[in-house]
XYZ file of C-alpha atoms in Angstrom:
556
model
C 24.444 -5.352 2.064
C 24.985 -8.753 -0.310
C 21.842 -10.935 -0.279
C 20.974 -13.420 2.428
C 21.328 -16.800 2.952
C 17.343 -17.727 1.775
C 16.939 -20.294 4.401
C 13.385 -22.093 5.494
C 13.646 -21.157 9.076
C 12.504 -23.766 11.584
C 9.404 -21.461 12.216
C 6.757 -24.124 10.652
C 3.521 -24.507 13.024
C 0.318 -25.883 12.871
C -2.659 -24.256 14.831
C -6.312 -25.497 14.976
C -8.999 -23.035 15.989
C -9.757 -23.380 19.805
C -13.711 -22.179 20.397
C -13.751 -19.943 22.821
C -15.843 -16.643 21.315
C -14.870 -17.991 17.689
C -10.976 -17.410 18.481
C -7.782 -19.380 16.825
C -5.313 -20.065 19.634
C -1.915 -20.272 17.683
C -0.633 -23.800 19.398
C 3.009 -22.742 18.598
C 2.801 -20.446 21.694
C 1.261 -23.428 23.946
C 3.451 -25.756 25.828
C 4.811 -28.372 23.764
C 2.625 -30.833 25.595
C -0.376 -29.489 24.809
C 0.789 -28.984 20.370
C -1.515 -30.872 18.190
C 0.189 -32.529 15.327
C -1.579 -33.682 11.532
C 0.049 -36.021 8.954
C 3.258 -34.027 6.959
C 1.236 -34.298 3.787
C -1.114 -31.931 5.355
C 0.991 -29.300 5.391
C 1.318 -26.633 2.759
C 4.895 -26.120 3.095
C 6.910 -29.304 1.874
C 10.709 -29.357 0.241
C 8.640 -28.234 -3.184
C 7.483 -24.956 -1.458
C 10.360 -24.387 0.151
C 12.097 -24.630 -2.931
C 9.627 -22.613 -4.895
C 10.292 -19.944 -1.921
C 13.778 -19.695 -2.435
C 13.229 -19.145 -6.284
C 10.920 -16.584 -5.237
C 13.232 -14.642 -2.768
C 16.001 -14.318 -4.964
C 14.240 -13.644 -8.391
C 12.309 -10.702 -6.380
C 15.592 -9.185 -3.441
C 13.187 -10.009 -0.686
C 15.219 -10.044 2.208
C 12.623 -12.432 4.050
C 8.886 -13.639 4.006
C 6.646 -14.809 6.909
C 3.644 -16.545 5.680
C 0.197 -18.015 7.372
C -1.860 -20.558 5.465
C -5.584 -21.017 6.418
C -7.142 -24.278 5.506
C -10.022 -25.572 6.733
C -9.933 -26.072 10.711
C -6.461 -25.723 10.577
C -3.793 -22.717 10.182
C -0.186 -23.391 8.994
C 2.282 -20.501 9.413
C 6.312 -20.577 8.025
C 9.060 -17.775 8.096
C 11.765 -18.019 5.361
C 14.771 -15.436 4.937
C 15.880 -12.666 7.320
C 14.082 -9.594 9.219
C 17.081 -7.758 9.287
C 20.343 -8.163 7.500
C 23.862 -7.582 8.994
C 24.864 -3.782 9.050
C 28.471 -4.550 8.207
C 28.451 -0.375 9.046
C 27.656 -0.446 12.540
C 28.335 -4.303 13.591
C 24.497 -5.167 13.759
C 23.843 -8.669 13.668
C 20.876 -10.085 11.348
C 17.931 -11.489 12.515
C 16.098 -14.602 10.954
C 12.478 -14.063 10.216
C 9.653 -14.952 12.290
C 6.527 -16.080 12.237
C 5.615 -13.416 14.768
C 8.048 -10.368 13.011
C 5.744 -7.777 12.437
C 5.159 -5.500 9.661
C 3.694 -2.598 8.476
C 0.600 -3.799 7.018
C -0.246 -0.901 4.816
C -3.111 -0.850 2.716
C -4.197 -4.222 3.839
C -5.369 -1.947 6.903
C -8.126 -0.729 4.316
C -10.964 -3.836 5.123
C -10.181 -2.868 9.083
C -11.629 0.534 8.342
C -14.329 -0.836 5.964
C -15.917 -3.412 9.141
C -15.199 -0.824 11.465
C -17.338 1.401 9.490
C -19.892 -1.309 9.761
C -19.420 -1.757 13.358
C -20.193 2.134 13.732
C -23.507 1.618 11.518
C -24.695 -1.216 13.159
C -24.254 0.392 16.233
C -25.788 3.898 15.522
C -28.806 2.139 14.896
C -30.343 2.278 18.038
C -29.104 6.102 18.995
C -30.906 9.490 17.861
C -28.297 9.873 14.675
C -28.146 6.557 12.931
C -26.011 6.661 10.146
C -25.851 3.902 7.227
C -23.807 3.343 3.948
C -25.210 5.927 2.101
C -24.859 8.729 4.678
C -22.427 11.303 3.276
C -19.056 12.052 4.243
C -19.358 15.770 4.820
C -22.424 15.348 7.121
C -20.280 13.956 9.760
C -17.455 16.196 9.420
C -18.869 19.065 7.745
C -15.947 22.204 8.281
C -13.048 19.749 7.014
C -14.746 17.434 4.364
C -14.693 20.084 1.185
C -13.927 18.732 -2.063
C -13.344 21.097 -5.321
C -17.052 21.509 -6.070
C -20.633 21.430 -3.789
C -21.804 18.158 -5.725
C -19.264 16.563 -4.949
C -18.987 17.550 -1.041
C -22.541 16.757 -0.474
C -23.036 13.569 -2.135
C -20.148 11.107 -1.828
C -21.290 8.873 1.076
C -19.252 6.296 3.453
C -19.578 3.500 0.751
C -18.550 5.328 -2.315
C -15.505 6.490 -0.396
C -14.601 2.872 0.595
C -14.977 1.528 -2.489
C -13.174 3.815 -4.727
C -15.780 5.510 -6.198
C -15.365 9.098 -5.454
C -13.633 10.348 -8.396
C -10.467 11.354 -5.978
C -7.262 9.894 -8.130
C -4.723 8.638 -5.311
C -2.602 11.464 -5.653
C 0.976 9.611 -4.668
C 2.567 12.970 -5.446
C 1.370 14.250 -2.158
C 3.884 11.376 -0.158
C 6.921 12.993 -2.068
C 5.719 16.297 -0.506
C 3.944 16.455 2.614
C 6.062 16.897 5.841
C 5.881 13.205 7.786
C 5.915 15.492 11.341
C 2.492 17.413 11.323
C -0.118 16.440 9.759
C -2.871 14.948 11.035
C -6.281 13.030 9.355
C -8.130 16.336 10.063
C -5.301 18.166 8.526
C -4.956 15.858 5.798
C -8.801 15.867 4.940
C -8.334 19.800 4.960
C -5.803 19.831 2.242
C -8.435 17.420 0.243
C -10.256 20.554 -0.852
C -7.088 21.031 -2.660
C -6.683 18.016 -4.379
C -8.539 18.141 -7.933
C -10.776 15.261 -8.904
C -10.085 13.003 -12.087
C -13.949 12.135 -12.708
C -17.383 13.299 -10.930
C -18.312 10.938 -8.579
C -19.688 7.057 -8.968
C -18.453 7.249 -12.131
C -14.930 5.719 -12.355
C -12.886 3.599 -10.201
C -10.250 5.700 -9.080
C -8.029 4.133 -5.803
C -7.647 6.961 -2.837
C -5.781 6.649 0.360
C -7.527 9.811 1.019
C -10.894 8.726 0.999
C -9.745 5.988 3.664
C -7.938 9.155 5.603
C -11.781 11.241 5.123
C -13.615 8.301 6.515
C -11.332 7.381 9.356
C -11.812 11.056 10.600
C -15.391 10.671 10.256
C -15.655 7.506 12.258
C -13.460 9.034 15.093
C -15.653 12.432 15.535
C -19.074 9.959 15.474
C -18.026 7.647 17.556
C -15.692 9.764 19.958
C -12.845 7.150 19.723
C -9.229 6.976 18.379
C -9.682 4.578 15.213
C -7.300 2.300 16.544
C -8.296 2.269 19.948
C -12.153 1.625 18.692
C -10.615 -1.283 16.318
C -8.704 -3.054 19.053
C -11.985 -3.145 21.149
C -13.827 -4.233 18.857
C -12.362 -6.275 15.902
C -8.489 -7.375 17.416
C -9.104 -8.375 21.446
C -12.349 -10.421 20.314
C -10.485 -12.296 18.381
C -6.931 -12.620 19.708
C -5.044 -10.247 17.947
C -2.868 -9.566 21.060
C 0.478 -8.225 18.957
C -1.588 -5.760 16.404
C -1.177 -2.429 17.009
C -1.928 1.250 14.602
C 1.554 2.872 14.736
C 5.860 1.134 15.164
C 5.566 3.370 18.189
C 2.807 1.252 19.691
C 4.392 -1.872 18.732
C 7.506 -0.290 20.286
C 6.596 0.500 23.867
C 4.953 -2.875 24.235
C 7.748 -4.573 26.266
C 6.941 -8.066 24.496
C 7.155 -6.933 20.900
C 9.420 -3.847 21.115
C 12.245 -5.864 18.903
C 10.162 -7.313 16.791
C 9.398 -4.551 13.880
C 11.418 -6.077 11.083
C 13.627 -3.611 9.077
C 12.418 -2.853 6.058
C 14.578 -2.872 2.744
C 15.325 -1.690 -1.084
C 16.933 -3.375 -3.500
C 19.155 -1.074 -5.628
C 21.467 -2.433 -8.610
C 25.029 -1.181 -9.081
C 27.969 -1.856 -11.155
C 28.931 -4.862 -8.582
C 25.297 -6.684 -9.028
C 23.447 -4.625 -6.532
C 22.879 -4.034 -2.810
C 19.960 -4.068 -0.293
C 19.644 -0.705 1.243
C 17.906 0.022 4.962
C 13.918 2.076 4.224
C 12.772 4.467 7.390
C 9.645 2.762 8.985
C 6.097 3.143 7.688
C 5.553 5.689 10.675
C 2.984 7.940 9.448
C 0.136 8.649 11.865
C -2.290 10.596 9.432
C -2.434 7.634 7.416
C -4.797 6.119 9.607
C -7.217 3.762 8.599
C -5.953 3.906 4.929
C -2.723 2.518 5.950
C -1.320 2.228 9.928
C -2.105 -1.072 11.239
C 1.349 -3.198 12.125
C 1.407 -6.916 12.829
C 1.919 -10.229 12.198
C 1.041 -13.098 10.142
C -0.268 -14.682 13.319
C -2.623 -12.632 14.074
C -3.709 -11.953 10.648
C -4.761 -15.236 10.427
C -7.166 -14.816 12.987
C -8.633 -12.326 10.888
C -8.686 -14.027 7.838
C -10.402 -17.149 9.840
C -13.320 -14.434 10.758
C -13.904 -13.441 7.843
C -14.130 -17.166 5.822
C -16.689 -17.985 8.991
C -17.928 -14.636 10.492
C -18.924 -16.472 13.873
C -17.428 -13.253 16.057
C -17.191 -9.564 15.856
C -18.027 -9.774 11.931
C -21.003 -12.161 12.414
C -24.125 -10.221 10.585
C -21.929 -7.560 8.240
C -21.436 -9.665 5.244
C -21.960 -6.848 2.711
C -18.287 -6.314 3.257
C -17.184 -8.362 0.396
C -20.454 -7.189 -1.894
C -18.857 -6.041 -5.157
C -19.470 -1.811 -5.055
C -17.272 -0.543 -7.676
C -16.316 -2.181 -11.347
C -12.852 -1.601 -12.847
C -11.003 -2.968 -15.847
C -7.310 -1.803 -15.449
C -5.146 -4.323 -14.407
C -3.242 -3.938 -10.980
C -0.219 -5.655 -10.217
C -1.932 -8.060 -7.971
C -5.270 -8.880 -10.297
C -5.788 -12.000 -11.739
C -6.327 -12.545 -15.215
C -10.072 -11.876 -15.818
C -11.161 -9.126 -18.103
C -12.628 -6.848 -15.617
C -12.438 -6.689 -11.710
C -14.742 -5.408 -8.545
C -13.591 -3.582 -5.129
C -16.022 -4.115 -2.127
C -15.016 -2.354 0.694
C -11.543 -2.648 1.376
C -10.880 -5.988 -0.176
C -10.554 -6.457 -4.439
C -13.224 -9.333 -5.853
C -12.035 -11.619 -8.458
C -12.543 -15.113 -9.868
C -9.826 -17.647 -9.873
C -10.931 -20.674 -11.941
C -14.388 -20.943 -10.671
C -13.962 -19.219 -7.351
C -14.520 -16.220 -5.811
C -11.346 -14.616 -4.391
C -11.351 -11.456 -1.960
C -7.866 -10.096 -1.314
C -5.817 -6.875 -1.113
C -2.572 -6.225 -1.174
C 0.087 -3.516 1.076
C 3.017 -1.725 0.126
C 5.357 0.767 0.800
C 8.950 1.121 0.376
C 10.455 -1.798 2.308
C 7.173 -3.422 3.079
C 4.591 -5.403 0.891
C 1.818 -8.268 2.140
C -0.803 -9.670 0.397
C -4.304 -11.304 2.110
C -7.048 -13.081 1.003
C -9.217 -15.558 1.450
C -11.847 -18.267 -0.592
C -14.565 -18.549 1.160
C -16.368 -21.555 -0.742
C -12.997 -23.374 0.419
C -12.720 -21.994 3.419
C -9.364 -21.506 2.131
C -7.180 -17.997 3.183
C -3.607 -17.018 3.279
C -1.569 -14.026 4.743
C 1.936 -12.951 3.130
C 4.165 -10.215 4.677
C 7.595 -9.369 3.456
C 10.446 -6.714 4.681
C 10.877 -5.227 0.408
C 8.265 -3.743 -1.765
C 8.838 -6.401 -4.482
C 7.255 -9.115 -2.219
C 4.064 -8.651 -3.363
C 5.427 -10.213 -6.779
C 6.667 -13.294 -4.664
C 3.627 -13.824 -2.954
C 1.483 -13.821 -6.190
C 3.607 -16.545 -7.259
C 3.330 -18.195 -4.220
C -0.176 -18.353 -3.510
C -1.171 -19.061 -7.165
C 0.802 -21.663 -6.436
C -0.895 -22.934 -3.266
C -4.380 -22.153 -4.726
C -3.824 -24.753 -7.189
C -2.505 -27.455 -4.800
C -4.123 -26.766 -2.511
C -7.897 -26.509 -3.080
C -7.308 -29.261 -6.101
C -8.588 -27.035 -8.694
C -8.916 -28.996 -12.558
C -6.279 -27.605 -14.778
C -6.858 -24.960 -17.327
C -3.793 -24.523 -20.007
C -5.321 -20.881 -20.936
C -5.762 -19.648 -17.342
C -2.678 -20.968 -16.774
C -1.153 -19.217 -19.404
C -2.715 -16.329 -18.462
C -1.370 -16.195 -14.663
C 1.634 -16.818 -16.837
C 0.974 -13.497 -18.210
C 0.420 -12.105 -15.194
C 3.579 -12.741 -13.714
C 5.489 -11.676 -16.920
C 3.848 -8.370 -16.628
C 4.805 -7.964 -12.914
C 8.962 -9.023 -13.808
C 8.511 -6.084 -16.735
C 6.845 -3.597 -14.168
C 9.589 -4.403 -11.487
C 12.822 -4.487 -13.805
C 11.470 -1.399 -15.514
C 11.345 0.567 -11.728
C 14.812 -0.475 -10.984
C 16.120 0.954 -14.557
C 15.614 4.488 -14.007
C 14.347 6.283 -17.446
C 16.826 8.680 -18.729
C 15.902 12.033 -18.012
C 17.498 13.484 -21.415
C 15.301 10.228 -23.067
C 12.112 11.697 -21.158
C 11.876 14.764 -23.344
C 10.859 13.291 -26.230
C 8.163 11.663 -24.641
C 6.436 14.031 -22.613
C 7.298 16.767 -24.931
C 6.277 15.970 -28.640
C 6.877 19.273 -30.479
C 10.352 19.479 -28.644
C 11.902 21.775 -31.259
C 15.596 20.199 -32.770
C 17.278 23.238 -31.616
C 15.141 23.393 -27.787
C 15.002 26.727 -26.641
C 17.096 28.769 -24.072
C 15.322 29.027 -20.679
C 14.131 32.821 -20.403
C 15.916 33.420 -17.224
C 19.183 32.388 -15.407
C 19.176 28.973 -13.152
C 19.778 30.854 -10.238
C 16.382 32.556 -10.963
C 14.084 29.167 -10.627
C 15.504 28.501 -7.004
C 13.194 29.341 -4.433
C 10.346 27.758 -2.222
C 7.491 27.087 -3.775
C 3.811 26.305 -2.107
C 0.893 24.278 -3.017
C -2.644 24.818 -1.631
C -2.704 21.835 0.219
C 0.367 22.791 2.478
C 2.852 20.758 0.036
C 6.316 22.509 -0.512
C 9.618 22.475 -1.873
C 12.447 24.188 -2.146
C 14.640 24.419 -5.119
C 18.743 24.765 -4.707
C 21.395 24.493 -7.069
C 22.808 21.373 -6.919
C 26.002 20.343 -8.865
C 24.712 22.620 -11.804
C 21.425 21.470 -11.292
C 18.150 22.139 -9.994
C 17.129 20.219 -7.493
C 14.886 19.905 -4.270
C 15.562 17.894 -0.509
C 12.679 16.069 0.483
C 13.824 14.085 2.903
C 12.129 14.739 5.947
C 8.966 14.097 4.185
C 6.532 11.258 4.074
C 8.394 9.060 1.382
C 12.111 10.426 2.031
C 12.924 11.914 -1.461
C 14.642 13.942 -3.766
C 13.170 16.467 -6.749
C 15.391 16.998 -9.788
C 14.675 19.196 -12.685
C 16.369 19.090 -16.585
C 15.936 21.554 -18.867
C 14.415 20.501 -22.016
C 12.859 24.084 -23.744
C 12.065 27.558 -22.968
C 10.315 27.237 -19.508
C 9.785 23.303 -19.685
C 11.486 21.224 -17.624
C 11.577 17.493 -16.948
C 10.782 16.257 -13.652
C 12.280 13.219 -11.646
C 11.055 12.314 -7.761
C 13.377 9.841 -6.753
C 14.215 7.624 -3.556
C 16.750 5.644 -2.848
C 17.965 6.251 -6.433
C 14.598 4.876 -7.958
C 11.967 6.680 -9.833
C 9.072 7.010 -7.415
C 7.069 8.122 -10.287
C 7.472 8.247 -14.283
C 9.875 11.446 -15.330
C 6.916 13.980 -15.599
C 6.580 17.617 -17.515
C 7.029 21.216 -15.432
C 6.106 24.452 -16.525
C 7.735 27.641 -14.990
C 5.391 30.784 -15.572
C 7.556 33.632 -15.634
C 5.334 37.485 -15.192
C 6.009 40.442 -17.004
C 9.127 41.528 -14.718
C 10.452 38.560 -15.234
C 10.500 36.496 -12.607
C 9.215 33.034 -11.970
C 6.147 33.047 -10.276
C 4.608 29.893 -10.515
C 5.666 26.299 -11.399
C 3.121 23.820 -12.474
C 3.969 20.341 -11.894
C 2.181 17.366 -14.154
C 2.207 15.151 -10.912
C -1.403 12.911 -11.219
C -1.248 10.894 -14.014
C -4.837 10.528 -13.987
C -5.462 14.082 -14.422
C -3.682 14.083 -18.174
C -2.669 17.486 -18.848
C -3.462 18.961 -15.712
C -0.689 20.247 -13.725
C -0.231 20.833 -10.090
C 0.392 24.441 -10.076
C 2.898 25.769 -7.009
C 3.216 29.300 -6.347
C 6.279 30.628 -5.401
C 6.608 32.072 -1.716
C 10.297 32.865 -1.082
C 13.106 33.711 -3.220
């Protein structure tokens, strides 16, 4: 698929927040009678944006954008590119983006789960269990919340699992391997017992999906109520979020917004330039409240509105933004600042005076950003159909931040965003130029001999299924003289390939789409005194250094 015409679609509309239980009516779906029109100037997105916008789309390979801009009483909202591009395979037409296209939302889902687990505490109070931030995870689901040791079972509590601090690395790995039919959260938070930790708890920032997966379990066995049936109740019909939903199948057998999922993409180079290529939906149910929610930019922004004025469902919980957890790595979506905070569910930085809460989404095909500036009363909502759009809407809002709220220039911190987005072009050309397998060796193996040595056994005798605690398998084939694994009917639809580099070592290479899902890693085959490969260890979780992921081997 070549790239798309990038386009401002005539999608631009203005809403201003009708009071009627603190809700924002978007005026773009009132009769034309009724629309309420400000001044051009007033809006965000001029010829300069639009222009930016195009830069931005074609510097990234996002097929399209849909954006919302919150701005004092009012709410701006633009769509730009395409939500699906033609299929020149099967005669499918493309689609122009939308303001109301909707998305998987991803991680963004995270501050749902956070005020939801408010909601819960705040209503608890008044029954004979109350429960409060510091109640602990494994109280509330006590058979299927084990970790790898008793402290840290009994003591990591509802806050330091929404703010990152349990010592549980995010172990990616897991995506690559787990079966996408199956599992559920109570499966998922099973397998955690199987999942080492990096760090003891409350002592490092470590991000974990599964934390978000433990405490959306939690919070459906206390309050009796599917997590996204308990959010739409409480958090999306208050305030108007009529096309939000927890799952594409939702989304799907709603009659109004069954065609409106757009399709998400990858952009792969080849000899020719490069090519788009079609990603399966985000259509994982165990995810949960780490990562299900889809919807719109439209609705978003009724969100975002809430939480810059917290006159509705999130009136009284405004220790949702307080700062929990310190870190000082820098994330792809951090501003420059030489360290950074995570509340619960949204990231707290400073930009040039001000305090910023956002978080980001992505999986492959799908990245948003949202955030908001409260002392501004200044918010924005990005959603785009490729994982790179994240990078486009950094530029983008660091570009409306500026203009927008007027803020006095600053040569360093300019420089410095500067920085920023340098780092983000190396991070992204980097993942489309897969590393070398043959040029991994060296790296992950520093005592690689000159002359490596011969494997002990045959290649036929490393094929096999292998099986990790948690559930996670694979199973290795020959493939064109090499080993290999199919893992695509798993979470992220994948492939495993193995290189020989010395005796039993092996370099390893998870790969979609023909991209690196993860750095080329080290694997160990342990081979018993009959000689025959028992085990393979995997070194899977960079966090965990030089501890591998050890398989054992189930079938020959």
């Amino acid at each position: 698929m070549a790239l798309p015409s990038f386009e401002a679609n005539d999608q631009t509309h203005l809403s201003r927040p009708i009071r009627s239980s603190s809700r924002c009516v978007s005026l773009d779906l009132i009769s034309s009678t009724h629309r309420l029109t400000m001044p051009s100037e007033q809006s965000p997105f001029d010829d300069g944006f639009d222009t930016l916008v195009k830069e931005q789309l074609e510097k990234w390979k996002v097929p399209g954008l849909s954006i919302a801009i919150i701005h004092g009483p009012n709410t701006y909202t633009k769509a730009y590119g395409k939500a699906e591009l033609l299929d020149h395979s099967t005669g499918r037409p493309s689609r122009e983006m939308t303001t109301d296209a909707l998305f998987a939302t991803c991680s963004t889902t995270k501050a749902f789960t956070g005020a939801t687990t408010s909601i819960a505490i705040q209503d608890s109070k008044a029954t004979e269990s109350p429960i409060d931030w510091h109640t602990p995870v494994a109280s509330l689901i006590p058979e299927d919340f084990i970790l790898e040791n008793d402290y840290a079972t009994k003591n990591i509590t509802l806050e330091d699992a929404l703010s990152h601090r349990s010592g549980m690395p995010e172990h990616n790995w897991t995506l690559a391997l787990f079966s996408k039919k199956g599992p559920t959260p109570g499966s998922i938070v099973r397998a955690m017992r199987h999942m080492p930790l990096a760090t003891p708890p409350r002592t490092k920032y470590h991000y974990s999906n599964y934390m978000y997966i433990a405490v959306s379990h939690a919070l459906e066995q206390h309050t009796g109520e599917r997590l996204g049936a308990f959010m739409k109740k409480r958090i999306w019909d208050p305030l108007g979020m009529s096309e939000t939903f927890f799952s594409p199948g939702e989304a799907k057998a709603n009659p109004a917004t069954a065609t409106k999922l757009v399709q998400a993409y990858k952009w792969v180079p080849t000899k020719e330039g490069g090519r788009f290529i079609p990603q399966p939906e985000h259509d994982w149910p165990a995810n949960s409240g780490a990562g299900a929610i889809v919807s719109n930019v439209l609705d978003y922004s009724h969100w975002v509105r809430e939480l810059i004025e917290r006159t509705g469902p999130l009136k009284g919980h405004d220790s949702l933004t307080d700062p929990r957890t310190i870190y000082f790595q820098d994330d792809d979506l951090n501003l420059p600042a030489p360290y950074h905070a995570y509340a619960l569910g949204w990231v707290v930085d400073n930009y040039r005076g001000q305090h910023l809460y956002s978080h980001g989404g992505g999986w492959p095909g799908y990245a948003s950003w949202v955030g908001f500036v409260p002392e501004k009363k200044f918010g924005f909502v990005v959603m785009g159909n490729s994982f790179s759009a994240r990078y486009a809407a950094f530029r983008l809002v660091t570009y409306l931040l500026d203009r927008q709220l007027g803020l006095s220039d600053d040569p360093t911190y300019e420089g410095q965003v500067a920085g920023c987005i340098e780092r983000q072009t190396e991070t992204w050309e980097s993942s489309l130029r897969n590393e070398i397998m043959e040029d991994s060796k060296e790296r992950l193996f520093a005592s690689l001999p000159d002359r490596p040595l011969p494997s002990a056994l045959h290649i036929s005798e490393y094929t096999g299924t292998y099986r990790h605690p948690t559930g996670a398998t694979f199973t290795i084939q020959i493939i064109n003289d090499r080993l290999e694994a199919d893992l695509r009917d798993r979470v992220i639809p994948s492939e495993l390939s193995l290189v020989h580099a010395s005796g039993e070592f092996f370099v390893g290479r998870i790969h979609n789409a023909g991209l690196d899902l993860v750095s080329p890693f080290s694997v160990e085959f342990y081979i018993d005194a009959a000689g025959i490969a028992q085990r393979v260890g995997l070194l899977l979780e960079p966090a965990m250094k030089e501890g591998k992921l050890w398989f054992d081997r189930c079938s020959y």
